[in-house]
């Protein structure tokens, strides 16, 4: 009994010790300033012990709420910023699925725990509606020329930052979907990469029918019931068939004939895709793709790098990339859906607005963006100049850089209105139901339309 | 007659009984049980030493591309795991003590003196039934007002309070099973109600307290929702939050996550082994008595 | 040492009256016995006295001072419980030492005092060998003595013993009775003792209170309880076999019924005449019956011997007088008749009890 | 002072609990109740009083209805299976000395593994293409093509249940073991002397004696199971379709991803009512069963 207690105490003490060894928070740098000391009236000893120049924000600190996948780049930005300005940036990390709720809860409770917030852009309207983000329109206008905001990729510039004519942040991490293909597999079957969804289906069906027994599939489709994933896959087709979530007046058109065609295409393709699309999220698709068992995959632009990493992949160098296929019909379109993407804004309750804005300014500087975009597992370009920057082109391969550049000519974004959080849940639910055959494409989209109208008060 | 007085009479006639009570059946059961408990854990262990590509490539249990230990290093490099484990341990242990400290006298009072009549016990049960998500918003607000967000203390208080109904529920039957005369004897022997609780009741329901404590600890150790909502930084993040932090930009770092998860299980498991006698005694001697 | 008085004490649990309007005084140094069948309210009464329960009405006084509001630990009574209530997690020594370590009297004893006291009591109860054992390692008799020991280590003002020896086997019970009485007399401490066993009460008590369904049936010395039961309940509860009760009609100095007695004593005649319609129950102890031949003129009743239960020196004989009346008599074994034999019964008129057939109260 | 507390001991003992209940149950419930009658978002609670509108909406909300059915189905099934398996295991090991110790120690493993990690490992096990199950089933030639457990409408719920059973059966096992070992030994000794067979002992003695405890275990586990959240959140996000959408998770989505706290509050109240009704029924059922057994 007593022996046991002693042992337990030892275990506890050890864990305390271990815990205290763990990265003590870096103290803000203490910088000596000039001091004059007078001794005995006559003798004046004057000494200057300035090792570093005083920095503008010495001793100040801000909190930066970021998502887990951005940990590396956000921490890098933080340390560069501290080096330059002396301000300490505490990077507070949450799983990406929880970032909006954390930010909104913080403001709702009046905590003001965060100064700078990394947000998923489709939630911009929701964040603004809930008073999370500071209106930085004036700052934006003032710095527009000096910081070269016109260099931001036009597709991101407004989409990630603007609601009702006001600015709430800067583009932080851009990303859109392109179609990757496995050169080896396509060559084996004598296919060229598809330009239309019909070709895509044909390729997918042919390869799967021949290769499924060996575990090789023509395509992989992410159909897991997570808005980011499932709606992304839908949007890839919706745009291609010429559909959109809303018309110019903001009226929902989610059950337009194009949309139905798009969803039907998704459902048909799913039959031949890597099993089993409703369970396929990032990891499942990557599992098929990186092991050379999937011929075509819609994914974000960072997949190329991942595929070239032999630790992660069995098919380095065997990939190619093209823009998203087009649909058929009168309104068929070429699109590159912006299926993820993050902005960086300042909290309405920021304790230190000045430094927060300075951090925004810092993070949007062209040189810093290039630096951040060339980190492994970091961010994707938000500036046109980055795509032309040799360092970046070298980092991701010139081919991919050009493909991204090309894709931006017809990029389409997600809605960012205040109701989107609710709307996307409805859509997500119905898409998933259609995918497993509980509803037809038409029913699912009609139901979505009806519920959207209710939510938007447009009945 | 002589046959019948054997200590373990042969099962008579019934096939079911013969199967149920055969030693071989038991052995098979043990093997099946051990295998099914261990399989995911072993799979987790081998995953932690597989190359990322191998995890995506094959579902074989053993690594086929050689042992890849870097997951372990990376698991610790990328997330302050030890800190989180420390936080979790502090929160689980302290909140459990808190829950027991409040629950034991309360349960005693409710069982023996019928304090609160029918209302209090049902209120406690109701609190326990309530899905935590229901109350998360007001709880967050209150924590904020109390200035306890992002502190271990806040989390300790919350876990302690949230597990209180569990503790009451589990301790209840143990107190009920105590003969009331023991307490009356203590009163007459010159002890007050508090002293009686301390000197007579608590030592006698120790098994119940241990098992209730252990269940509270498990619940606190695994709790995710409040730990996520109420904490911001490494100062107060707990282990389950840490586990959720092996999320790459697109996809999980399974190998590192597995290494992290095992790191969390190992110390706890050692402690459990260490207190095995205590815990097993606690869980098996007193037991749940209707 | 103290005198305890209960005044109109009542206790109800919900709708149930556990004790009703209970009043008695237990004098200093007295061995006071609560006698009654199970469910009579004995344990409740003891619990009210110790303070484990509080009465719903009435007052309890210790040496004239009301103690109703005192908590149990302040009353300084010592109790031995029916099921011993030994603390299972303590050794015998710790069990016995426990009352001495109580906060209310911890200051009175040094460690050594406590040890000495426990050992002394343990020796007296012959359990000094068992001090390091746990209660579960003891036999029933040993446990009982430990429970007793726990009450004896203290100097309480009153001992309350709630059926302390009920669960012992007959032989041990017999021996313990003697020991208990001896100890009580030596210490001279006021003792309240509850038992369902009339023999126990008769053999030990100075005063007996017969309790039935929460109410007092009779309070008195053991002689009074035995000889002059106040009502039919006491008459039939006390004594083994109990008092024979036979319904008779009184007329002109004669009792007629299943038995016929010509009353010879004036005292008896007077009492018998006190009931107007002459409907009486006559009671007589089994030992007051003697056998005569069936034809004898001195016989008061004639019947057939149905059962003979022999206890060695004595025997109980059941005699059927008529279809509704069986009387039992206790005689020395060698005088026992044969089963089936017709015998005449002669009843000793010196100890007759008369009860009103309507009110079943004793006629004085 | 001492006397003051002593006299009020019962109340003093529950006092801290009352405070705790006030903080974690009463105040939040009042807040939630108020929310449920208003149009509210997370950052702007109590915007406007709208009476029973939220509740009316809930009654026509198909997804919510399905989530309730899913929750009850899930909770009841896993609880039943876990209690059954746990009980059988406990029966088998109650008299095992050394092996029993091993099993008990093993049983603690799943309990101390955080659900996040458990979900991760089950995702790897279920993965249609590189998962453990598919790997071996394919290798052994039992299956031709991959089965997507979590994406298949028929298999997704059972798959989540299996993960849950893996985690919680040890819990019921340990509690059942506790209950069995608390049974009085004397009854068994008597039965052995009487020459009863093992089966008879089980039917006539063990089962009636241990039933009350097993019912308590069942209820306790049922209450925990009703709150299932983590596994669904990580494994399926309620999909595919609405197959694994459970109440807690749906409320989370309404409240925490759509920030429609008013509606989430109304849903919470309804769930709470439903659970109370179910619990009451089960408690009554328990009492009836116990009465019959006695």
PDB file of N, CA and C in Angstrom, chain B residues 179 181-182 184-193 195 199-200 203-204, chain C residues 52 73 77 79 81 85-89 98 101-105 150 154:
ATOM      1  N   UNK B 179     -25.343  -2.347   6.307  1.00  0.00           N
ATOM      2  CA  UNK B 179     -26.346  -2.402   7.379  1.00  0.00           C
ATOM      3  C   UNK B 179     -26.346  -1.098   8.162  1.00  0.00           C
ATOM      4  N   UNK B 181     -27.231  -0.460  11.007  1.00  0.00           N
ATOM      5  CA  UNK B 181     -26.860  -0.562  12.423  1.00  0.00           C
ATOM      6  C   UNK B 181     -25.418  -0.141  12.680  1.00  0.00           C
ATOM      7  N   UNK B 182     -24.558  -0.352  11.665  1.00  0.00           N
ATOM      8  CA  UNK B 182     -23.164   0.030  11.867  1.00  0.00           C
ATOM      9  C   UNK B 182     -23.047   1.519  12.138  1.00  0.00           C
ATOM     10  N   UNK B 184     -25.520   3.446  13.189  1.00  0.00           N
ATOM     11  CA  UNK B 184     -26.189   3.751  14.465  1.00  0.00           C
ATOM     12  C   UNK B 184     -25.273   3.422  15.627  1.00  0.00           C
ATOM     13  N   UNK B 185     -24.557   2.306  15.484  1.00  0.00           N
ATOM     14  CA  UNK B 185     -23.626   1.924  16.536  1.00  0.00           C
ATOM     15  C   UNK B 185     -22.586   3.008  16.720  1.00  0.00           C
ATOM     16  N   UNK B 186     -22.114   3.549  15.607  1.00  0.00           N
ATOM     17  CA  UNK B 186     -21.101   4.593  15.697  1.00  0.00           C
ATOM     18  C   UNK B 186     -21.653   5.843  16.374  1.00  0.00           C
ATOM     19  N   UNK B 187     -22.904   6.183  16.069  1.00  0.00           N
ATOM     20  CA  UNK B 187     -23.498   7.347  16.731  1.00  0.00           C
ATOM     21  C   UNK B 187     -23.512   7.140  18.225  1.00  0.00           C
ATOM     22  N   UNK B 188     -23.999   5.948  18.619  1.00  0.00           N
ATOM     23  CA  UNK B 188     -24.112   5.686  20.052  1.00  0.00           C
ATOM     24  C   UNK B 188     -22.718   5.615  20.673  1.00  0.00           C
ATOM     25  N   UNK B 189     -21.758   5.153  19.886  1.00  0.00           N
ATOM     26  CA  UNK B 189     -20.388   5.097  20.396  1.00  0.00           C
ATOM     27  C   UNK B 189     -19.775   6.484  20.556  1.00  0.00           C
ATOM     28  N   UNK B 190     -20.506   7.497  20.119  1.00  0.00           N
ATOM     29  CA  UNK B 190     -20.032   8.841  20.383  1.00  0.00           C
ATOM     30  C   UNK B 190     -19.539   9.593  19.170  1.00  0.00           C
ATOM     31  N   UNK B 191     -19.911   9.113  18.003  1.00  0.00           N
ATOM     32  CA  UNK B 191     -19.461   9.784  16.797  1.00  0.00           C
ATOM     33  C   UNK B 191     -20.606  10.542  16.142  1.00  0.00           C
ATOM     34  N   UNK B 192     -20.278  11.728  15.616  1.00  0.00           N
ATOM     35  CA  UNK B 192     -21.285  12.508  14.900  1.00  0.00           C
ATOM     36  C   UNK B 192     -21.490  11.928  13.518  1.00  0.00           C
ATOM     37  N   UNK B 193     -22.410  12.519  12.787  1.00  0.00           N
ATOM     38  CA  UNK B 193     -22.721  11.974  11.465  1.00  0.00           C
ATOM     39  C   UNK B 193     -21.562  12.099  10.494  1.00  0.00           C
ATOM     40  N   UNK B 195     -18.367  12.258  11.355  1.00  0.00           N
ATOM     41  CA  UNK B 195     -17.305  11.336  11.776  1.00  0.00           C
ATOM     42  C   UNK B 195     -17.666   9.893  11.429  1.00  0.00           C
ATOM     43  N   UNK B 199     -15.326   7.549   9.362  1.00  0.00           N
ATOM     44  CA  UNK B 199     -14.626   6.443  10.002  1.00  0.00           C
ATOM     45  C   UNK B 199     -15.278   5.092   9.725  1.00  0.00           C
ATOM     46  N   UNK B 200     -16.562   5.087   9.477  1.00  0.00           N
ATOM     47  CA  UNK B 200     -17.240   3.800   9.308  1.00  0.00           C
ATOM     48  C   UNK B 200     -17.706   3.592   7.869  1.00  0.00           C
ATOM     49  N   UNK B 203     -14.681   3.767   4.851  1.00  0.00           N
ATOM     50  CA  UNK B 203     -13.827   2.567   4.743  1.00  0.00           C
ATOM     51  C   UNK B 203     -14.591   1.354   4.234  1.00  0.00           C
ATOM     52  N   UNK B 204     -15.870   1.267   4.574  1.00  0.00           N
ATOM     53  CA  UNK B 204     -16.622   0.083   4.178  1.00  0.00           C
ATOM     54  C   UNK B 204     -17.060   0.110   2.724  1.00  0.00           C
TER      55      UNK B 204
ATOM     56  N   UNK C  52     -31.076   7.421  18.114  1.00  0.00           N
ATOM     57  CA  UNK C  52     -30.960   7.078  16.690  1.00  0.00           C
ATOM     58  C   UNK C  52     -32.208   7.545  15.951  1.00  0.00           C
ATOM     59  N   UNK C  73     -24.548  10.884  20.139  1.00  0.00           N
ATOM     60  CA  UNK C  73     -23.198  10.848  20.704  1.00  0.00           C
ATOM     61  C   UNK C  73     -23.077  11.633  22.001  1.00  0.00           C
ATOM     62  N   UNK C  77     -24.914   6.804  26.109  1.00  0.00           N
ATOM     63  CA  UNK C  77     -25.477   5.481  26.363  1.00  0.00           C
ATOM     64  C   UNK C  77     -24.641   4.486  25.572  1.00  0.00           C
ATOM     65  N   UNK C  79     -24.852   0.823  23.500  1.00  0.00           N
ATOM     66  CA  UNK C  79     -25.824  -0.108  22.934  1.00  0.00           C
ATOM     67  C   UNK C  79     -25.155  -1.340  22.355  1.00  0.00           C
ATOM     68  N   UNK C  81     -26.221  -4.198  19.661  1.00  0.00           N
ATOM     69  CA  UNK C  81     -27.304  -4.398  18.710  1.00  0.00           C
ATOM     70  C   UNK C  81     -27.604  -5.878  18.523  1.00  0.00           C
ATOM     71  N   UNK C  85     -23.612  -5.530  14.973  1.00  0.00           N
ATOM     72  CA  UNK C  85     -23.119  -4.303  14.346  1.00  0.00           C
ATOM     73  C   UNK C  85     -21.645  -4.081  14.645  1.00  0.00           C
ATOM     74  N   UNK C  86     -20.861  -5.129  14.489  1.00  0.00           N
ATOM     75  CA  UNK C  86     -19.415  -4.950  14.623  1.00  0.00           C
ATOM     76  C   UNK C  86     -18.890  -4.326  13.347  1.00  0.00           C
ATOM     77  N   UNK C  87     -17.903  -3.435  13.476  1.00  0.00           N
ATOM     78  CA  UNK C  87     -17.348  -2.807  12.282  1.00  0.00           C
ATOM     79  C   UNK C  87     -16.465  -3.831  11.573  1.00  0.00           C
ATOM     80  N   UNK C  88     -16.867  -4.239  10.369  1.00  0.00           N
ATOM     81  CA  UNK C  88     -16.160  -5.350   9.730  1.00  0.00           C
ATOM     82  C   UNK C  88     -14.723  -5.010   9.340  1.00  0.00           C
ATOM     83  N   UNK C  89     -14.419  -3.714   9.234  1.00  0.00           N
ATOM     84  CA  UNK C  89     -13.075  -3.351   8.788  1.00  0.00           C
ATOM     85  C   UNK C  89     -12.125  -3.153   9.953  1.00  0.00           C
ATOM     86  N   UNK C  98     -13.043   1.601  19.731  1.00  0.00           N
ATOM     87  CA  UNK C  98     -13.688   2.662  18.949  1.00  0.00           C
ATOM     88  C   UNK C  98     -14.467   3.686  19.788  1.00  0.00           C
ATOM     89  N   UNK C 101     -12.334   6.226  21.484  1.00  0.00           N
ATOM     90  CA  UNK C 101     -11.638   7.201  20.648  1.00  0.00           C
ATOM     91  C   UNK C 101     -12.589   8.262  20.113  1.00  0.00           C
ATOM     92  N   UNK C 102     -13.862   8.144  20.445  1.00  0.00           N
ATOM     93  CA  UNK C 102     -14.831   9.098  19.928  1.00  0.00           C
ATOM     94  C   UNK C 102     -14.463  10.504  20.359  1.00  0.00           C
ATOM     95  N   UNK C 103     -14.712  11.463  19.502  1.00  0.00           N
ATOM     96  CA  UNK C 103     -14.330  12.838  19.814  1.00  0.00           C
ATOM     97  C   UNK C 103     -14.881  13.326  21.149  1.00  0.00           C
ATOM     98  N   UNK C 104     -16.084  12.871  21.487  1.00  0.00           N
ATOM     99  CA  UNK C 104     -16.696  13.379  22.728  1.00  0.00           C
ATOM    100  C   UNK C 104     -15.943  12.939  23.983  1.00  0.00           C
ATOM    101  N   UNK C 105     -15.175  11.855  23.889  1.00  0.00           N
ATOM    102  CA  UNK C 105     -14.473  11.441  25.089  1.00  0.00           C
ATOM    103  C   UNK C 105     -13.016  11.076  24.838  1.00  0.00           C
ATOM    104  N   UNK C 150     -17.833  -4.015  23.530  1.00  0.00           N
ATOM    105  CA  UNK C 150     -17.762  -2.645  23.033  1.00  0.00           C
ATOM    106  C   UNK C 150     -18.617  -1.717  23.892  1.00  0.00           C
ATOM    107  N   UNK C 154     -16.871   1.295  28.020  1.00  0.00           N
ATOM    108  CA  UNK C 154     -17.176   2.668  28.395  1.00  0.00           C
ATOM    109  C   UNK C 154     -17.802   2.726  29.771  1.00  0.00           C
TER     110      UNK C 154
END
